Amino acid sequence: MESQEKHNIEWKSVWKDEYLVGICAFANAQGGKFFIGIDDNGKIIGVENSKKLLESLPSKIRDAMGIVVDINLCKENNLEYIEIDVPSYPIAISCKGNYYFRSGSTSQKLTGIELESFILRKRGATWDNVPHPLVKIEDLDQNAIQKFKELAIRKKRIDDTILEEDTETLLDKLHLINNGYLTNAALLLFSKDPERYFTGAFIKVGFFETDADLIYQDEVRGSLFEQIDKVIELIFFKYMKAKISYDGLQRVEEYFVSEASMREAILNAIVHKQYESGVPIQISVYKDKLYITNVGKLPDHWTEETLYQKHGSKPYNPNIAHVFYLAGHIESWGRGIEKIFDSCIENDLPMPKYYINPTDIMIEFDAPQRLVIDNFSKVTNRVNDRVNDRVNDTMNKILESLYDDPGYTITELANIMKMSRKSISNNIKKLKDLGIIERVGNNKKGYWKIKR
C-alpha cells in the first residue's frame, strides 16, 4: 500500500458507522477511497467480517445518503480488506440531513453561507445570479449605469446597439435580470447603496503602525463601479507614501505596490468575494507592507499551487466579473494574478504572498528596503530645502500631523496643537501657496495631499 494517506484516501482498521460522514464528504468533493482493514501506517491488517460488511455497507450508505458506491473485496498475503470507491457526485449529497465536504485531509460540516454557496454551485447557479425581489430598475444609480456604458463603448467589448437600448433591456442582455427580477450582481454593480441590501458591501482601509495600533481608517462605499476608483485614489493619495527621487530634472515617485498590481488585487477581491458573508474587504496598510483580505475560497479542486500556475478563470461572481470585463476593468479573465506578478517584475518589487485560510484569502505586498520611509522628519527636511527655510515650526507640526492622518480638519488640528483655528488656517494657506499641500475633495469628506 501507499506509505501515507492522501487527501482523497482514508485507511481504517475497522468499520465504524461514523465513517459515513467521510464518504459523504468525498462524494461532495472530488471523490476518494476508504480502505477498511488497513492501519494508520498503511499496513494491511485485514478484516474478519469482510463478507458481512460487503452485504451491509451498500445498504447503510444508500439509506444514509441515497447514493451508490463501488465496494470491492481485496486480498493480499492472505489478508482480506475492503475498498470503498466513492465517486464525485454532480449534485449535493447529505448524510442523514447534514452536508459535508472534503477539505484537505478533513471532512467539514457545511453550515450557513458555506452551505448556501455549496448548494448553489452544485445546482450550476451562482450567488450573484440569485434574483432579489422588491427592487425596481428605477432604484438603480443611473450615473453608474451611464459610466458603464461610456467605458464599454471605449473598450469596444460590446455591440454599440446594445448600449442604445433602454436600461431594462441592457441589464437583461448583461444577464443581470433573472425571472423578471434584478439579480444580486445588478444591485452590487449599480445600486446607489448596496449596503441597503447586503451588509458589509464596502471596502475598509486602515493604516497601522503595528498590528495592534490602528492609526486611522476609512470606509469606501457606493456601487462596485464607484468603489474601485475611490479606493485606488484613497490608498495612493492618503495611505501610501511615495519615495521621491530625481532622474536628472525628472521627478520620480516610487510606491512599494504598483498601481497595476493594486488595481488587479482589489479587482480580484471584489470579483471573488462572498458577499453573503456580510464582511467587508479589508486593506491594511503599514509603512513597509500592505494586506488585502476578502472572505472567499478557491474554486473546488484548486490548491494554492494552482494560483501560481497558468489557469482558467473561475470567478465566484461570474456576472460581476463579466460586467467588469466589458468595462475594461478586467483585461483578460484568468490573468489577474499573472498581471500582478508581471507588474512586480517590471517595477523591481518583491513578489506578493498568498495566504489561503479556511474562510478568507489574503495577499501580502512587502516593501523592498529602498522604498521604506522610516519617519516623516526626512520628508519635512526635504520640504524645507525646497522652500528655502520658509516653513516655520507651526507649518512643520501641521505637516507632521497630516502625515499621520491626511484626513484631519482645521478644527481637529487646532485641538491637537492647542492653537486657534485662525492660526491653523493661516499656516495651511501658506503651505498651499508654497505648493506643499493641496486639498482633495470637500471640507467634510476630503483630505490633504502632501506634494513632496
Coordinates of C-alpha atoms in Angstrom, one line a residue:
M1 CA 0.0 0.0 0.0
E2 CA 0.9 3.7 -0.1
S3 CA 3.3 4.9 2.5
Q4 CA 1.0 7.6 3.7
E5 CA -2.6 8.7 3.4
K6 CA -3.6 11.3 0.8
H7 CA -6.3 13.9 0.8
N8 CA -8.6 11.6 -1.1
I9 CA -7.6 8.3 0.7
E10 CA -8.5 7.1 4.2
W11 CA -7.2 4.0 5.9
K12 CA -9.3 2.5 8.7
S13 CA -8.5 -0.6 10.8
V14 CA -12.2 -1.5 11.3
W15 CA -15.5 -0.1 10.1
K16 CA -17.5 2.4 12.2
D17 CA -20.8 4.0 11.1
E18 CA -19.3 7.4 11.8
Y19 CA -17.2 7.0 8.6
L20 CA -20.4 7.6 6.6
V21 CA -19.6 11.3 7.1
G22 CA -16.3 10.9 5.3
I23 CA -18.0 9.1 2.4
C24 CA -20.5 12.0 2.1
A25 CA -17.6 14.5 2.1
F26 CA -15.8 12.6 -0.6
A27 CA -19.0 12.4 -2.7
N28 CA -19.4 16.2 -2.4
A29 CA -15.8 16.9 -3.3
Q30 CA -13.6 15.2 -5.9
G31 CA -14.3 11.7 -4.7
G32 CA -12.0 9.3 -2.9
K33 CA -11.4 5.9 -1.4
F34 CA -11.9 4.3 2.0
F35 CA -9.9 1.2 2.8
I36 CA -11.1 -1.0 5.7
G37 CA -8.6 -3.4 7.2
I38 CA -5.5 -1.1 6.9
D39 CA -4.0 0.7 9.9
D40 CA -2.8 4.3 10.1
N41 CA 0.6 3.3 8.8
G42 CA -0.7 1.8 5.7
K43 CA -0.1 -1.8 6.9
I44 CA -2.7 -4.3 5.8
I45 CA -4.1 -6.0 8.9
G46 CA -7.2 -7.5 7.4
V47 CA -10.9 -7.6 8.5
E48 CA -12.5 -10.6 10.0
N49 CA -16.1 -9.8 9.0
S50 CA -15.5 -8.9 5.3
K51 CA -18.4 -10.9 4.0
K52 CA -20.8 -9.2 6.4
L53 CA -19.5 -5.8 5.5
L54 CA -19.9 -6.4 1.8
E55 CA -23.6 -7.1 2.4
S56 CA -24.3 -4.3 4.9
L57 CA -22.3 -1.4 3.7
P58 CA -24.2 -0.8 0.4
S59 CA -27.5 -0.5 2.4
K60 CA -26.0 1.7 5.1
I61 CA -24.6 4.1 2.5
R62 CA -27.8 4.1 0.4
D63 CA -30.0 4.7 3.5
A64 CA -27.9 7.5 4.9
M65 CA -27.1 9.3 1.6
G66 CA -29.2 7.9 -1.2
I67 CA -26.1 7.1 -3.3
V68 CA -24.4 4.0 -4.7
V69 CA -20.6 3.4 -4.4
D70 CA -18.3 0.6 -5.6
I71 CA -17.4 -1.7 -2.7
N72 CA -14.7 -4.3 -3.5
L73 CA -13.1 -7.1 -1.6
C74 CA -9.3 -7.1 -1.9
K75 CA -6.8 -9.7 -0.8
E76 CA -3.1 -9.5 -0.2
N77 CA -0.8 -12.0 1.7
N78 CA -3.9 -14.0 2.7
L79 CA -5.4 -10.9 4.4
E80 CA -8.7 -9.5 3.2
Y81 CA -9.5 -5.8 3.2
I82 CA -12.3 -3.7 1.7
E83 CA -12.1 -0.9 -0.8
I84 CA -14.9 1.7 -0.9
D85 CA -14.6 3.7 -4.1
V86 CA -16.6 7.0 -3.8
P87 CA -17.2 8.9 -7.0
S88 CA -17.6 12.7 -7.1
Y89 CA -21.3 13.5 -7.4
P90 CA -22.6 16.4 -9.5
I91 CA -25.4 17.1 -7.0
A92 CA -25.3 18.0 -3.3
I93 CA -25.3 14.9 -1.1
S94 CA -26.4 14.9 2.5
C95 CA -25.7 12.4 5.2
K96 CA -28.8 12.0 7.5
G97 CA -29.8 15.6 6.7
N98 CA -26.3 17.2 7.1
Y99 CA -23.9 18.2 4.4
Y100 CA -20.1 17.6 4.5
F101 CA -17.2 18.5 2.2
R102 CA -13.7 17.2 2.0
S103 CA -11.1 20.0 2.5
G104 CA -7.5 18.8 2.6
S105 CA -7.5 15.7 4.8
T106 CA -10.5 16.5 6.9
S107 CA -14.3 16.3 6.5
Q108 CA -16.0 19.6 7.2
K109 CA -19.7 20.1 8.0
L110 CA -21.2 22.8 5.9
T111 CA -23.5 25.4 7.5
G112 CA -24.6 29.0 6.9
I113 CA -23.2 30.8 3.9
E114 CA -20.8 27.9 3.1
L115 CA -23.8 25.5 2.7
E116 CA -25.8 28.0 0.7
S117 CA -22.8 28.6 -1.6
F118 CA -22.1 24.9 -2.0
I119 CA -25.7 24.0 -2.9
L120 CA -25.9 26.8 -5.5
R121 CA -22.6 25.6 -7.1
K122 CA -23.9 22.1 -7.3
R123 CA -27.0 23.3 -9.0
G124 CA -25.0 25.2 -11.5
A125 CA -26.0 28.5 -10.1
T126 CA -24.0 31.4 -8.6
W127 CA -24.9 33.7 -5.7
D128 CA -24.6 36.8 -7.8
N129 CA -27.3 35.5 -10.2
V130 CA -29.8 35.0 -7.5
P131 CA -32.9 37.2 -8.1
H132 CA -33.6 39.9 -5.5
P133 CA -37.3 40.7 -5.1
L134 CA -38.9 44.1 -4.3
V135 CA -36.1 46.1 -6.0
K136 CA -37.0 48.0 -9.2
I137 CA -34.9 49.3 -12.0
E138 CA -35.6 52.9 -11.0
D139 CA -33.9 52.2 -7.7
L140 CA -30.6 51.8 -9.5
D141 CA -28.0 54.6 -9.9
Q142 CA -28.3 55.8 -13.5
N143 CA -25.0 57.6 -13.2
A144 CA -23.3 54.3 -12.5
I145 CA -25.1 52.7 -15.5
Q146 CA -24.1 55.6 -17.7
K147 CA -20.4 55.3 -16.6
F148 CA -20.5 51.6 -17.5
K149 CA -21.9 52.5 -21.0
E150 CA -19.1 55.0 -21.6
L151 CA -16.4 52.6 -20.5
A152 CA -17.8 49.7 -22.6
I153 CA -18.1 51.9 -25.7
R154 CA -14.5 53.0 -25.3
K155 CA -13.3 49.4 -24.9
K156 CA -15.5 48.1 -27.8
R157 CA -16.3 44.9 -26.0
I158 CA -20.0 45.2 -26.5
D159 CA -22.1 46.0 -29.6
D160 CA -22.9 49.7 -29.7
T161 CA -26.5 49.0 -30.4
I162 CA -27.0 47.2 -27.1
L163 CA -25.8 50.3 -25.3
E164 CA -28.6 52.3 -27.0
E165 CA -31.2 50.0 -25.5
D166 CA -33.3 51.0 -22.5
T167 CA -32.0 50.2 -19.1
E168 CA -34.1 47.1 -18.6
T169 CA -33.1 45.6 -22.0
L170 CA -29.4 46.4 -21.3
L171 CA -29.5 44.7 -17.9
D172 CA -31.3 41.7 -19.3
K173 CA -28.6 41.3 -22.0
L174 CA -25.9 41.6 -19.3
H175 CA -27.6 38.7 -17.5
L176 CA -28.4 40.9 -14.6
I177 CA -32.1 40.1 -14.6
N178 CA -33.3 36.6 -13.6
N179 CA -37.0 35.6 -14.0
G180 CA -38.0 39.2 -14.1
Y181 CA -36.1 40.3 -11.0
L182 CA -32.9 42.2 -10.7
T183 CA -30.0 39.9 -9.5
N184 CA -27.6 40.4 -6.6
A185 CA -25.0 41.3 -9.2
A186 CA -27.2 44.1 -10.6
L187 CA -27.7 45.6 -7.1
L188 CA -24.0 45.5 -6.2
L189 CA -22.8 46.9 -9.5
F190 CA -25.4 49.7 -10.0
S191 CA -27.4 50.4 -6.9
K192 CA -26.9 53.7 -5.1
D193 CA -26.4 51.9 -1.7
P194 CA -25.6 48.2 -2.0
E195 CA -25.4 48.0 1.8
R196 CA -29.1 48.5 2.0
Y197 CA -29.4 45.0 0.6
F198 CA -26.1 43.4 1.6
T199 CA -24.3 44.0 4.9
G200 CA -20.6 44.6 4.5
A201 CA -20.7 45.5 0.8
F202 CA -17.9 48.1 1.2
I203 CA -14.1 48.3 1.5
K204 CA -12.4 49.1 4.8
V205 CA -8.9 50.7 4.7
G206 CA -6.7 51.2 7.7
F207 CA -3.2 52.5 8.4
F208 CA -1.4 50.5 11.1
E209 CA 1.8 51.4 13.0
T210 CA 1.9 47.9 14.4
D211 CA -0.5 45.0 14.2
A212 CA -2.2 46.3 17.4
D213 CA -2.1 50.1 16.7
L214 CA -4.6 51.3 14.1
I215 CA -3.7 55.0 13.4
Y216 CA -6.6 56.0 11.1
Q217 CA -9.1 54.3 8.8
D218 CA -11.7 54.9 6.1
E219 CA -14.6 53.1 4.6
V220 CA -15.3 53.2 0.8
R221 CA -18.9 52.8 -0.1
G222 CA -21.2 53.0 -3.1
S223 CA -21.7 50.8 -6.1
L224 CA -18.8 48.5 -7.0
F225 CA -18.1 50.7 -10.0
E226 CA -17.6 53.6 -7.7
Q227 CA -15.6 51.6 -5.1
I228 CA -12.8 50.5 -7.3
D229 CA -11.8 54.0 -8.4
K230 CA -12.4 55.6 -5.0
V231 CA -10.3 53.1 -3.1
I232 CA -7.3 53.3 -5.6
E233 CA -7.3 57.1 -5.2
L234 CA -7.6 56.9 -1.5
I235 CA -4.8 54.5 -1.0
F236 CA -2.2 56.2 -3.2
F237 CA -3.1 59.8 -2.0
K238 CA -3.7 59.2 1.7
Y239 CA -2.3 55.8 2.8
M240 CA 0.8 55.0 0.8
K241 CA 3.9 57.3 0.8
A242 CA 6.0 57.5 -2.3
K243 CA 9.7 57.5 -2.2
I244 CA 10.9 60.6 -4.2
S245 CA 14.0 60.6 -6.4
Y246 CA 15.2 62.6 -9.4
D247 CA 16.4 61.3 -12.8
G248 CA 18.1 64.5 -13.9
L249 CA 15.4 67.1 -13.6
Q250 CA 12.6 64.4 -13.9
R251 CA 10.8 63.8 -10.6
V252 CA 10.3 60.1 -9.9
E253 CA 7.7 58.7 -7.4
E254 CA 8.0 55.0 -6.4
Y255 CA 5.4 53.1 -4.3
F256 CA 6.1 49.7 -2.9
V257 CA 2.9 48.5 -4.6
S258 CA 2.5 49.5 -8.2
E259 CA -0.9 50.9 -9.3
A260 CA -1.3 48.0 -11.7
S261 CA -0.8 45.4 -9.0
M262 CA -3.0 47.2 -6.6
R263 CA -5.8 47.5 -9.1
E264 CA -5.7 43.8 -10.1
A265 CA -5.5 42.7 -6.4
I266 CA -8.5 44.8 -5.4
L267 CA -10.5 43.7 -8.5
N268 CA -9.7 40.1 -7.7
A269 CA -11.1 40.6 -4.2
I270 CA -14.3 42.3 -5.5
V271 CA -14.9 39.6 -8.1
H272 CA -14.3 36.6 -5.8
K273 CA -15.7 37.9 -2.6
Q274 CA -18.5 36.0 -0.9
Y275 CA -20.8 39.0 -0.3
E276 CA -23.3 36.9 1.6
S277 CA -20.8 36.8 4.4
G278 CA -21.5 40.3 5.5
V279 CA -17.8 41.1 6.0
P280 CA -16.2 44.0 4.0
I281 CA -13.0 43.7 2.0
Q282 CA -10.2 44.8 4.3
I283 CA -7.0 46.6 3.2
S284 CA -4.4 47.0 6.0
V285 CA -1.5 49.4 5.2
Y286 CA 1.8 49.7 7.1
K287 CA 4.9 51.7 6.2
D288 CA 6.5 48.6 4.8
K289 CA 3.7 46.2 3.8
L290 CA 0.1 46.0 2.7
Y291 CA -2.6 43.3 3.1
I292 CA -5.8 42.8 1.1
T293 CA -8.2 40.3 2.7
N294 CA -11.6 39.2 1.5
V295 CA -14.0 36.4 2.6
G296 CA -13.8 33.8 -0.1
K297 CA -12.4 30.4 -1.1
L298 CA -10.6 28.8 -4.0
P299 CA -12.7 27.1 -6.7
D300 CA -13.4 23.4 -6.0
H301 CA -10.4 21.2 -6.6
W302 CA -8.0 24.2 -6.7
T303 CA -4.9 24.4 -4.4
E304 CA -2.6 27.3 -3.6
E305 CA -0.3 26.0 -6.3
T306 CA -3.0 26.5 -8.9
L307 CA -2.8 30.2 -8.3
Y308 CA 0.8 30.4 -9.3
Q309 CA 0.3 28.3 -12.5
K310 CA -1.4 29.3 -15.7
H311 CA -5.1 28.7 -15.0
G312 CA -8.6 29.5 -16.4
S313 CA -11.0 31.9 -14.9
K314 CA -13.5 30.7 -12.3
P315 CA -14.7 33.8 -10.5
Y316 CA -17.1 33.3 -7.6
N317 CA -19.3 36.0 -9.1
P318 CA -19.1 35.5 -12.8
N319 CA -21.8 38.1 -13.7
I320 CA -19.9 40.8 -11.8
A321 CA -16.7 39.7 -13.5
H322 CA -18.4 39.8 -16.9
V323 CA -19.5 43.4 -16.5
F324 CA -16.1 44.5 -15.2
Y325 CA -14.6 42.8 -18.2
L326 CA -16.9 44.7 -20.7
A327 CA -16.0 47.9 -18.9
G328 CA -12.3 47.2 -19.3
H329 CA -11.5 46.9 -15.6
I330 CA -10.5 43.3 -16.2
E331 CA -8.4 42.9 -19.3
S332 CA -8.4 39.1 -19.6
W333 CA -10.1 36.5 -17.4
G334 CA -7.8 34.3 -15.5
R335 CA -4.7 36.6 -15.9
G336 CA -5.2 38.7 -12.8
I337 CA -2.5 37.1 -10.7
E338 CA -0.2 36.8 -13.7
K339 CA -0.6 40.6 -14.3
I340 CA 0.2 41.3 -10.6
F341 CA 3.4 39.3 -10.9
D342 CA 4.3 40.9 -14.2
S343 CA 3.9 44.4 -12.7
C344 CA 6.1 43.4 -9.7
I345 CA 8.9 42.2 -12.0
E346 CA 8.6 45.3 -14.2
N347 CA 8.9 47.6 -11.2
D348 CA 11.6 45.6 -9.4
L349 CA 9.4 44.8 -6.5
P350 CA 9.1 41.6 -4.4
M351 CA 6.5 39.0 -5.4
P352 CA 3.4 39.1 -3.2
K353 CA 2.5 36.2 -0.9
Y354 CA -0.9 34.5 -0.8
Y355 CA -2.5 33.1 2.4
I356 CA -5.3 30.6 1.8
N357 CA -7.3 30.4 5.1
P358 CA -10.5 28.4 5.8
T359 CA -12.7 31.4 5.5
D360 CA -10.7 34.0 3.6
I361 CA -7.9 34.7 1.1
M362 CA -5.2 37.3 1.8
I363 CA -2.5 38.8 -0.4
E364 CA 0.5 40.5 1.2
F365 CA 2.8 43.0 -0.6
D366 CA 6.1 43.8 1.1
A367 CA 8.2 46.9 0.5
P368 CA 11.9 46.5 -0.5
Q369 CA 14.2 48.3 1.9
R370 CA 14.9 51.1 -0.7
L371 CA 11.2 52.1 -0.6
V372 CA 10.6 52.1 3.2
I373 CA 10.1 55.6 4.6
D374 CA 11.2 55.4 8.2
N375 CA 9.9 58.6 9.5
F376 CA 8.4 61.9 8.5
S377 CA 11.3 64.1 9.6
K378 CA 13.2 63.2 6.4
V379 CA 10.2 64.3 4.3
T380 CA 9.9 67.6 6.1
N381 CA 13.6 68.2 5.8
R382 CA 13.3 67.8 2.0
V383 CA 10.4 70.2 2.0
N384 CA 12.4 72.7 3.9
D385 CA 15.2 72.5 1.4
R386 CA 12.9 73.1 -1.5
V387 CA 11.3 76.3 0.0
N388 CA 14.5 77.9 1.4
D389 CA 13.5 77.7 5.1
R390 CA 10.2 79.4 4.6
V391 CA 8.4 76.7 6.5
N392 CA 8.1 77.7 10.2
D393 CA 7.7 75.4 13.2
T394 CA 3.9 75.6 13.2
M395 CA 3.8 74.6 9.5
N396 CA 6.2 71.7 10.2
K397 CA 3.9 70.5 13.0
I398 CA 0.9 70.7 10.7
L399 CA 2.8 68.6 8.1
E400 CA 3.7 66.0 10.7
S401 CA 0.1 65.8 11.8
L402 CA -1.2 65.5 8.2
Y403 CA 1.4 62.8 7.6
D404 CA -0.1 60.8 10.5
D405 CA -3.7 61.4 9.2
P406 CA -4.3 63.4 6.0
G407 CA -8.0 63.5 6.9
Y408 CA -7.6 65.9 9.8
T409 CA -9.8 69.0 9.6
I410 CA -8.7 72.5 10.6
T411 CA -10.7 72.2 13.9
E412 CA -9.0 68.9 14.7
L413 CA -5.5 70.3 14.0
A414 CA -6.3 73.3 16.2
N415 CA -7.3 71.0 19.1
I416 CA -4.2 68.8 18.6
M417 CA -1.8 71.7 18.5
K418 CA -3.6 73.8 21.1
M419 CA -3.9 76.8 18.7
S420 CA -6.7 78.9 17.3
R421 CA -8.5 77.9 14.1
K422 CA -7.4 81.2 12.6
S423 CA -3.7 80.5 13.2
I424 CA -4.1 77.0 11.7
S425 CA -6.0 78.3 8.7
N426 CA -3.3 81.0 8.0
N427 CA -0.5 78.4 8.1
I428 CA -2.5 76.0 6.0
K429 CA -2.9 78.8 3.4
K430 CA 0.9 79.4 3.4
L431 CA 1.5 75.7 2.8
K432 CA -0.9 75.7 -0.1
D433 CA 0.6 78.9 -1.6
L434 CA 4.0 77.2 -1.4
G435 CA 2.7 74.2 -3.3
I436 CA 3.5 71.8 -0.5
I437 CA -0.1 70.6 0.2
E438 CA -3.4 70.7 -1.7
R439 CA -6.9 69.8 -0.7
V440 CA -8.5 66.8 -2.4
G441 CA -12.3 66.7 -2.1
N442 CA -14.6 68.8 0.0
N443 CA -14.1 70.1 3.6
K444 CA -16.1 67.3 5.2
K445 CA -15.0 64.2 3.4
G446 CA -11.8 65.3 1.7
Y447 CA -8.2 65.1 2.8
W448 CA -4.8 66.8 2.4
K449 CA -2.4 65.6 -0.2
I450 CA 1.3 66.4 0.7
K451 CA 3.1 67.1 -2.5
R452 CA 6.7 66.0 -1.8

